[in-house]
PDB file of C-alpha atoms and ligand atoms in Angstrom:
ATOM      1  CA  MET N   1     -88.533 119.140 106.021  1.00  0.00           C
ATOM      2  CA  HIS N   2     -87.178 117.432 109.113  1.00  0.00           C
ATOM      3  CA  THR N   3     -86.661 114.012 107.608  1.00  0.00           C
ATOM      4  CA  PHE N   4     -85.239 115.480 104.436  1.00  0.00           C
ATOM      5  CA  LEU N   5     -82.582 117.348 106.445  1.00  0.00           C
ATOM      6  CA  THR N   6     -81.848 113.958 108.520  1.00  0.00           C
ATOM      7  CA  ARG N   7     -81.381 112.110 105.389  1.00  0.00           C
ATOM      8  CA  LEU N   8     -79.154 114.497 103.875  1.00  0.00           C
ATOM      9  CA  ASN N   9     -77.106 114.518 106.815  1.00  0.00           C
ATOM     10  CA  THR N  10     -76.911 110.644 106.851  1.00  0.00           C
ATOM     11  CA  ILE N  11     -76.056 110.632 103.228  1.00  0.00           C
ATOM     12  CA  SER N  12     -73.379 112.972 103.541  1.00  0.00           C
ATOM     13  CA  THR N  13     -71.855 111.152 106.510  1.00  0.00           C
ATOM     14  CA  PHE N  14     -72.062 108.163 104.514  1.00  0.00           C
ATOM     15  CA  PHE N  15     -70.118 109.741 101.605  1.00  0.00           C
ATOM     16  CA  MET N  16     -67.649 111.190 103.926  1.00  0.00           C
ATOM     17  CA  THR N  17     -67.096 107.694 105.274  1.00  0.00           C
ATOM     18  CA  VAL N  18     -66.716 106.218 101.948  1.00  0.00           C
ATOM     19  CA  LEU N  19     -64.297 108.936 101.037  1.00  0.00           C
ATOM     20  CA  ALA N  20     -62.046 108.290 104.077  1.00  0.00           C
ATOM     21  CA  VAL N  21     -62.130 104.518 103.551  1.00  0.00           C
ATOM     22  CA  CYS N  22     -61.105 105.059  99.829  1.00  0.00           C
ATOM     23  CA  THR N  23     -58.323 107.593 100.846  1.00  0.00           C
ATOM     24  CA  SER N  24     -56.946 104.916 103.354  1.00  0.00           C
ATOM     25  CA  LEU N  25     -57.300 101.898 100.945  1.00  0.00           C
ATOM     26  CA  CYS N  26     -55.469 104.241  98.416  1.00  0.00           C
ATOM     27  CA  PHE N  27     -52.570 104.844 100.765  1.00  0.00           C
ATOM     28  CA  LEU N  28     -52.690 101.268 102.044  1.00  0.00           C
ATOM     29  CA  SER N  29     -52.506  99.772  98.386  1.00  0.00           C
ATOM     30  CA  THR N  30     -49.207 101.528  97.883  1.00  0.00           C
ATOM     31  CA  VAL N  31     -47.517 101.636 101.133  1.00  0.00           C
ATOM     32  CA  THR N  32     -45.560  98.441 100.362  1.00  0.00           C
ATOM     33  CA  ASN N  33     -44.093 100.021  97.229  1.00  0.00           C
ATOM     34  CA  PRO N  34     -40.233 100.243  97.773  1.00  0.00           C
ATOM     35  CA  TYR N  35     -40.149 103.355  95.538  1.00  0.00           C
ATOM     36  CA  MET N  36     -36.810 102.217  94.647  1.00  0.00           C
ATOM     37  CA  ALA N  37     -34.864 103.019  91.315  1.00  0.00           C
ATOM     38  CA  LYS N  38     -31.394 102.776  90.047  1.00  0.00           C
ATOM     39  CA  ALA N  39     -29.298 105.880  89.223  1.00  0.00           C
ATOM     40  CA  ASP N  40     -26.226 106.145  87.019  1.00  0.00           C
ATOM     41  CA  ILE N  41     -24.136 109.110  87.988  1.00  0.00           C
ATOM     42  CA  VAL N  42     -21.108 110.002  85.900  1.00  0.00           C
ATOM     43  CA  PRO N  43     -18.978 112.721  86.872  1.00  0.00           C
ATOM     44  CA  VAL N  44     -18.066 114.983  83.849  1.00  0.00           C
ATOM     45  CA  LYS N  45     -15.931 117.516  85.590  1.00  0.00           C
ATOM     46  CA  VAL N  46     -14.776 117.836  89.092  1.00  0.00           C
ATOM     47  CA  VAL N  47     -12.734 120.912  90.131  1.00  0.00           C
ATOM     48  CA  VAL N  48     -12.000 122.744  93.337  1.00  0.00           C
ATOM     49  CA  LYS N  49     -11.422 126.451  93.726  1.00  0.00           C
ATOM     50  CA  ASN N  50     -10.609 128.343  97.018  1.00  0.00           C
ATOM     51  CA  LEU N  51     -12.368 131.572  97.226  1.00  0.00           C
ATOM     52  CA  ASN N  52     -13.910 133.930  99.863  1.00  0.00           C
ATOM     53  CA  ASP N  53     -17.393 132.620 100.946  1.00  0.00           C
ATOM     54  CA  TYR N  54     -18.706 136.046 101.734  1.00  0.00           C
ATOM     55  CA  ALA N  55     -21.762 134.714 103.125  1.00  0.00           C
ATOM     56  CA  THR N  56     -19.997 132.996 106.010  1.00  0.00           C
ATOM     57  CA  SER N  57     -16.645 134.635 106.654  1.00  0.00           C
ATOM     58  CA  SER N  58     -13.714 136.416 105.258  1.00  0.00           C
ATOM     59  CA  GLU N  59     -11.738 133.400 105.202  1.00  0.00           C
ATOM     60  CA  ARG N  60     -11.129 131.554 102.052  1.00  0.00           C
ATOM     61  CA  THR N  61     -12.727 128.279 101.803  1.00  0.00           C
ATOM     62  CA  ASP N  62     -13.107 125.533  99.252  1.00  0.00           C
ATOM     63  CA  LEU N  63     -15.705 125.588  96.550  1.00  0.00           C
ATOM     64  CA  GLY N  64     -16.531 122.414  94.620  1.00  0.00           C
ATOM     65  CA  ILE N  65     -17.697 122.542  91.066  1.00  0.00           C
ATOM     66  CA  VAL N  66     -19.058 119.436  89.906  1.00  0.00           C
ATOM     67  CA  GLN N  67     -20.775 118.544  86.312  1.00  0.00           C
ATOM     68  CA  PHE N  68     -22.149 115.191  85.802  1.00  0.00           C
ATOM     69  CA  ASP N  69     -24.341 113.066  83.611  1.00  0.00           C
ATOM     70  CA  LEU N  70     -27.451 111.462  85.072  1.00  0.00           C
ATOM     71  CA  LYS N  71     -29.421 108.471  83.948  1.00  0.00           C
ATOM     72  CA  ALA N  72     -32.296 107.258  85.782  1.00  0.00           C
ATOM     73  CA  ASP N  73     -35.710 105.544  85.029  1.00  0.00           C
ATOM     74  CA  VAL N  74     -37.965 106.559  87.828  1.00  0.00           C
ATOM     75  CA  GLN N  75     -41.193 105.150  86.083  1.00  0.00           C
ATOM     76  CA  ASP N  76     -41.597 102.433  88.620  1.00  0.00           C
ATOM     77  CA  LEU N  77     -41.735 105.114  91.317  1.00  0.00           C
ATOM     78  CA  PHE N  78     -45.062 106.447  89.966  1.00  0.00           C
ATOM     79  CA  ASN N  79     -48.061 104.467  90.943  1.00  0.00           C
ATOM     80  CA  TRP N  80     -51.667 105.845  91.226  1.00  0.00           C
ATOM     81  CA  ASN N  81     -50.955 107.509  94.633  1.00  0.00           C
ATOM     82  CA  VAL N  82     -47.851 109.488  93.538  1.00  0.00           C
ATOM     83  CA  LYS N  83     -48.536 112.977  92.664  1.00  0.00           C
ATOM     84  CA  GLN N  84     -44.967 114.022  92.021  1.00  0.00           C
ATOM     85  CA  LEU N  85     -41.361 113.179  92.793  1.00  0.00           C
ATOM     86  CA  PHE N  86     -38.614 115.499  94.277  1.00  0.00           C
ATOM     87  CA  LEU N  87     -35.396 114.265  93.077  1.00  0.00           C
ATOM     88  CA  TYR N  88     -32.326 115.657  94.704  1.00  0.00           C
ATOM     89  CA  LEU N  89     -28.426 115.097  94.514  1.00  0.00           C
ATOM     90  CA  THR N  90     -26.177 115.330  97.410  1.00  0.00           C
ATOM     91  CA  ALA N  91     -22.568 115.118  98.111  1.00  0.00           C
ATOM     92  CA  GLU N  92     -21.407 113.565 101.263  1.00  0.00           C
ATOM     93  CA  TYR N  93     -17.827 113.537 102.635  1.00  0.00           C
ATOM     94  CA  GLN N  94     -15.718 113.619 105.771  1.00  0.00           C
ATOM     95  CA  THR N  95     -13.443 116.442 106.643  1.00  0.00           C
ATOM     96  CA  GLU N  96     -11.180 117.177 109.772  1.00  0.00           C
ATOM     97  CA  ASN N  97     -13.891 119.590 110.944  1.00  0.00           C
ATOM     98  CA  ASN N  98     -16.819 117.386 110.433  1.00  0.00           C
ATOM     99  CA  ALA N  99     -17.591 113.574 110.403  1.00  0.00           C
ATOM    100  CA  VAL N 100     -20.413 114.143 108.062  1.00  0.00           C
ATOM    101  CA  ASN N 101     -20.880 116.977 105.494  1.00  0.00           C
ATOM    102  CA  GLN N 102     -23.931 116.789 103.215  1.00  0.00           C
ATOM    103  CA  VAL N 103     -24.623 119.313 100.600  1.00  0.00           C
ATOM    104  CA  VAL N 104     -27.261 119.391  98.216  1.00  0.00           C
ATOM    105  CA  LEU N 105     -25.944 120.239  94.849  1.00  0.00           C
ATOM    106  CA  TRP N 106     -28.891 119.884  92.373  1.00  0.00           C
ATOM    107  CA  ASP N 107     -32.756 118.958  92.482  1.00  0.00           C
ATOM    108  CA  LYS N 108     -35.560 118.363  89.909  1.00  0.00           C
ATOM    109  CA  ILE N 109     -39.300 117.931  90.445  1.00  0.00           C
ATOM    110  CA  ILE N 110     -41.087 115.297  87.985  1.00  0.00           C
ATOM    111  CA  GLN N 111     -44.862 115.804  87.874  1.00  0.00           C
ATOM    112  CA  ARG N 112     -47.125 112.848  87.213  1.00  0.00           C
ATOM    113  CA  GLY N 113     -47.372 112.429  83.446  1.00  0.00           C
ATOM    114  CA  GLU N 114     -43.781 113.958  82.723  1.00  0.00           C
ATOM    115  CA  ASN N 115     -41.070 112.016  81.225  1.00  0.00           C
ATOM    116  CA  THR N 116     -39.624 109.520  83.629  1.00  0.00           C
ATOM    117  CA  LYS N 117     -36.628 108.434  81.985  1.00  0.00           C
ATOM    118  CA  LEU N 118     -33.844 110.781  82.857  1.00  0.00           C
ATOM    119  CA  ASP N 119     -30.856 110.900  80.534  1.00  0.00           C
ATOM    120  CA  LEU N 120     -29.204 114.300  81.353  1.00  0.00           C
ATOM    121  CA  LYS N 121     -25.665 115.373  80.053  1.00  0.00           C
ATOM    122  CA  ASN N 122     -23.305 117.953  81.465  1.00  0.00           C
ATOM    123  CA  VAL N 123     -25.707 118.819  84.240  1.00  0.00           C
ATOM    124  CA  ASN N 124     -24.489 121.891  86.301  1.00  0.00           C
ATOM    125  CA  MET N 125     -24.867 122.261  90.108  1.00  0.00           C
ATOM    126  CA  LYS N 126     -27.859 124.352  90.897  1.00  0.00           C
ATOM    127  CA  TYR N 127     -26.513 125.310  94.369  1.00  0.00           C
ATOM    128  CA  TYR N 128     -22.936 126.350  95.526  1.00  0.00           C
ATOM    129  CA  PHE N 129     -20.866 123.459  96.865  1.00  0.00           C
ATOM    130  CA  TRP N 130     -19.226 125.228  99.630  1.00  0.00           C
ATOM    131  CA  ASP N 131     -16.978 123.568 102.282  1.00  0.00           C
ATOM    132  CA  ASP N 132     -16.771 125.281 105.662  1.00  0.00           C
ATOM    133  CA  GLY N 133     -13.053 125.040 105.414  1.00  0.00           C
ATOM    134  CA  LYS N 134     -10.370 123.537 103.123  1.00  0.00           C
ATOM    135  CA  GLY N 135     -12.044 120.056 102.962  1.00  0.00           C
ATOM    136  CA  LEU N 136     -12.428 119.551  99.360  1.00  0.00           C
ATOM    137  CA  ARG N 137      -9.057 119.773  97.845  1.00  0.00           C
ATOM    138  CA  GLY N 138      -7.527 116.404  97.600  1.00  0.00           C
ATOM    139  CA  ASN N 139     -10.518 114.853  98.945  1.00  0.00           C
ATOM    140  CA  GLU N 140     -10.766 111.390  97.421  1.00  0.00           C
ATOM    141  CA  ASN N 141     -14.069 110.172  98.996  1.00  0.00           C
ATOM    142  CA  VAL N 142     -16.916 112.488  98.064  1.00  0.00           C
ATOM    143  CA  THR N 143     -20.005 110.543  97.438  1.00  0.00           C
ATOM    144  CA  LEU N 144     -22.733 111.730  95.110  1.00  0.00           C
ATOM    145  CA  THR N 145     -26.195 110.216  95.730  1.00  0.00           C
ATOM    146  CA  LEU N 146     -29.573 110.659  94.200  1.00  0.00           C
ATOM    147  CA  SER N 147     -32.581 110.538  96.569  1.00  0.00           C
ATOM    148  CA  TRP N 148     -36.134 111.481  96.262  1.00  0.00           C
ATOM    149  CA  ASN N 149     -39.064 112.384  98.289  1.00  0.00           C
ATOM    150  CA  VAL N 150     -42.389 110.715  96.986  1.00  0.00           C
ATOM    151  CA  ILE N 151     -45.157 113.247  97.371  1.00  0.00           C
ATOM    152  CA  PRO N 152     -48.453 111.293  97.308  1.00  0.00           C
ATOM    153  CA  ASN N 153     -51.972 112.048  97.150  1.00  0.00           C
ATOM    154  CA  ALA N 154     -52.665 110.386 100.531  1.00  0.00           C
ATOM    155  CA  GLY N 155     -50.420 108.958 103.195  1.00  0.00           C
ATOM    156  CA  THR N 156     -47.070 109.528 104.286  1.00  0.00           C
ATOM    157  CA  LEU N 157     -43.973 110.868 102.478  1.00  0.00           C
ATOM    158  CA  PRO N 158     -41.217 108.520 101.942  1.00  0.00           C
ATOM    159  CA  ARG N 159     -37.638 109.702 101.613  1.00  0.00           C
ATOM    160  CA  ILE N 160     -35.618 107.275  99.685  1.00  0.00           C
ATOM    161  CA  THR N 161     -31.915 107.173  98.745  1.00  0.00           C
ATOM    162  CA  GLY N 162     -31.562 105.755  95.407  1.00  0.00           C
ATOM    163  CA  MET N 163     -29.175 102.895  94.264  1.00  0.00           C
ATOM    164  CA  GLY N 164     -25.950 103.879  92.457  1.00  0.00           C
ATOM    165  CA  ALA N 165     -24.178 106.308  94.565  1.00  0.00           C
ATOM    166  CA  LYS N 166     -20.810 107.416  92.919  1.00  0.00           C
ATOM    167  CA  VAL N 167     -17.700 108.418  94.732  1.00  0.00           C
ATOM    168  CA  ILE N 168     -15.960 111.209  93.325  1.00  0.00           C
ATOM    169  CA  LYS N 169     -12.218 112.558  93.981  1.00  0.00           C
ATOM    170  CA  PHE N 170     -11.209 116.037  94.081  1.00  0.00           C
ATOM    171  CA  PRO N 171      -8.024 117.083  92.437  1.00  0.00           C
ATOM    172  CA  SER N 172      -5.175 118.057  94.781  1.00  0.00           C
ATOM    173  CA  ASP N 173      -4.445 121.279  93.199  1.00  0.00           C
ATOM    174  CA  TYR N 174      -6.898 124.377  93.023  1.00  0.00           C
ATOM    175  CA  THR N 175      -8.287 125.695  89.763  1.00  0.00           C
ATOM    176  CA  THR N 176      -7.581 129.252  89.167  1.00  0.00           C
ATOM    177  CA  THR N 177      -9.010 130.078  85.938  1.00  0.00           C
ATOM    178  CA  ARG N 178     -12.168 132.068  85.847  1.00  0.00           C
ATOM    179  CA  ALA N 179     -14.076 129.906  83.414  1.00  0.00           C
ATOM    180  CA  ILE N 180     -15.552 126.749  84.786  1.00  0.00           C
TER     181      ILE N 180
HETATM  182  C1  NAG O   1     -15.734 107.340 102.499  1.00  0.00           C
HETATM  183  O1  NAG O   1     -16.530 108.067 103.192  1.00  0.00           O
HETATM  184  C2  NAG O   1     -17.654 107.438 103.871  1.00  0.00           C
HETATM  185  C3  NAG O   1     -18.464 108.370 104.669  1.00  0.00           C
HETATM  186  O2  NAG O   1     -18.718 109.412 103.751  1.00  0.00           O
HETATM  187  C4  NAG O   1     -17.147 106.386 105.008  1.00  0.00           C
HETATM  188  O3  NAG O   1     -18.125 105.625 105.334  1.00  0.00           O
HETATM  189  C5  NAG O   1     -16.463 105.519 104.134  1.00  0.00           C
HETATM  190  O4  NAG O   1     -15.504 104.597 104.985  1.00  0.00           O
HETATM  191  C6  NAG O   1     -15.085 106.077 103.364  1.00  0.00           C
HETATM  192  N1  NAG O   1     -14.287 105.253 102.569  1.00  0.00           N
HETATM  193  C7  NAG O   1     -12.997 105.383 102.283  1.00  0.00           C
HETATM  194  C8  NAG O   1     -12.384 104.440 101.490  1.00  0.00           C
HETATM  195  O5  NAG O   1     -12.538 106.000 103.240  1.00  0.00           O
END
């Protein structure tokens, strides 16, 4: 009995070690993957409104409305250690108030095995694009970028900014129509 338990212990320790080594190798074999892909972002509609942002104050602030086409092939980002990708589209711009404003407008999770060739048309924002002042109207340098977090089975979580950022220009007049 004693030797049986000792052997069982030895065997399970052995398997734990093998498992740990495999996990490390799994991670190391993919650590040099640049996880890079090209994103093609085409603005379809870019308008700005001036509204009350009840969440932050009673002052009127700028609300950007952006609709875009997005083409990206993220197949190369998947390897055997990648469980899922978390894609997100950000808008980055400067205002008098802030040197850097960064707002997440949209995101999407792609699971392993799902379609990796994105060809999306007239995509609407998922999150509100509020400026904290009047920094969007007439702003001619708002950069849209697609980035992603790689969710691996083992190892670290790279956060990558894709290639193909797109500069959009907001009009110098507010849109007042209700329909957007
Ligand atoms: C546009 O904004 C970025 C930062 O968001 C800045 O680095 C760049 O110099 C600006 N370009 C112009 C032409 O103002």
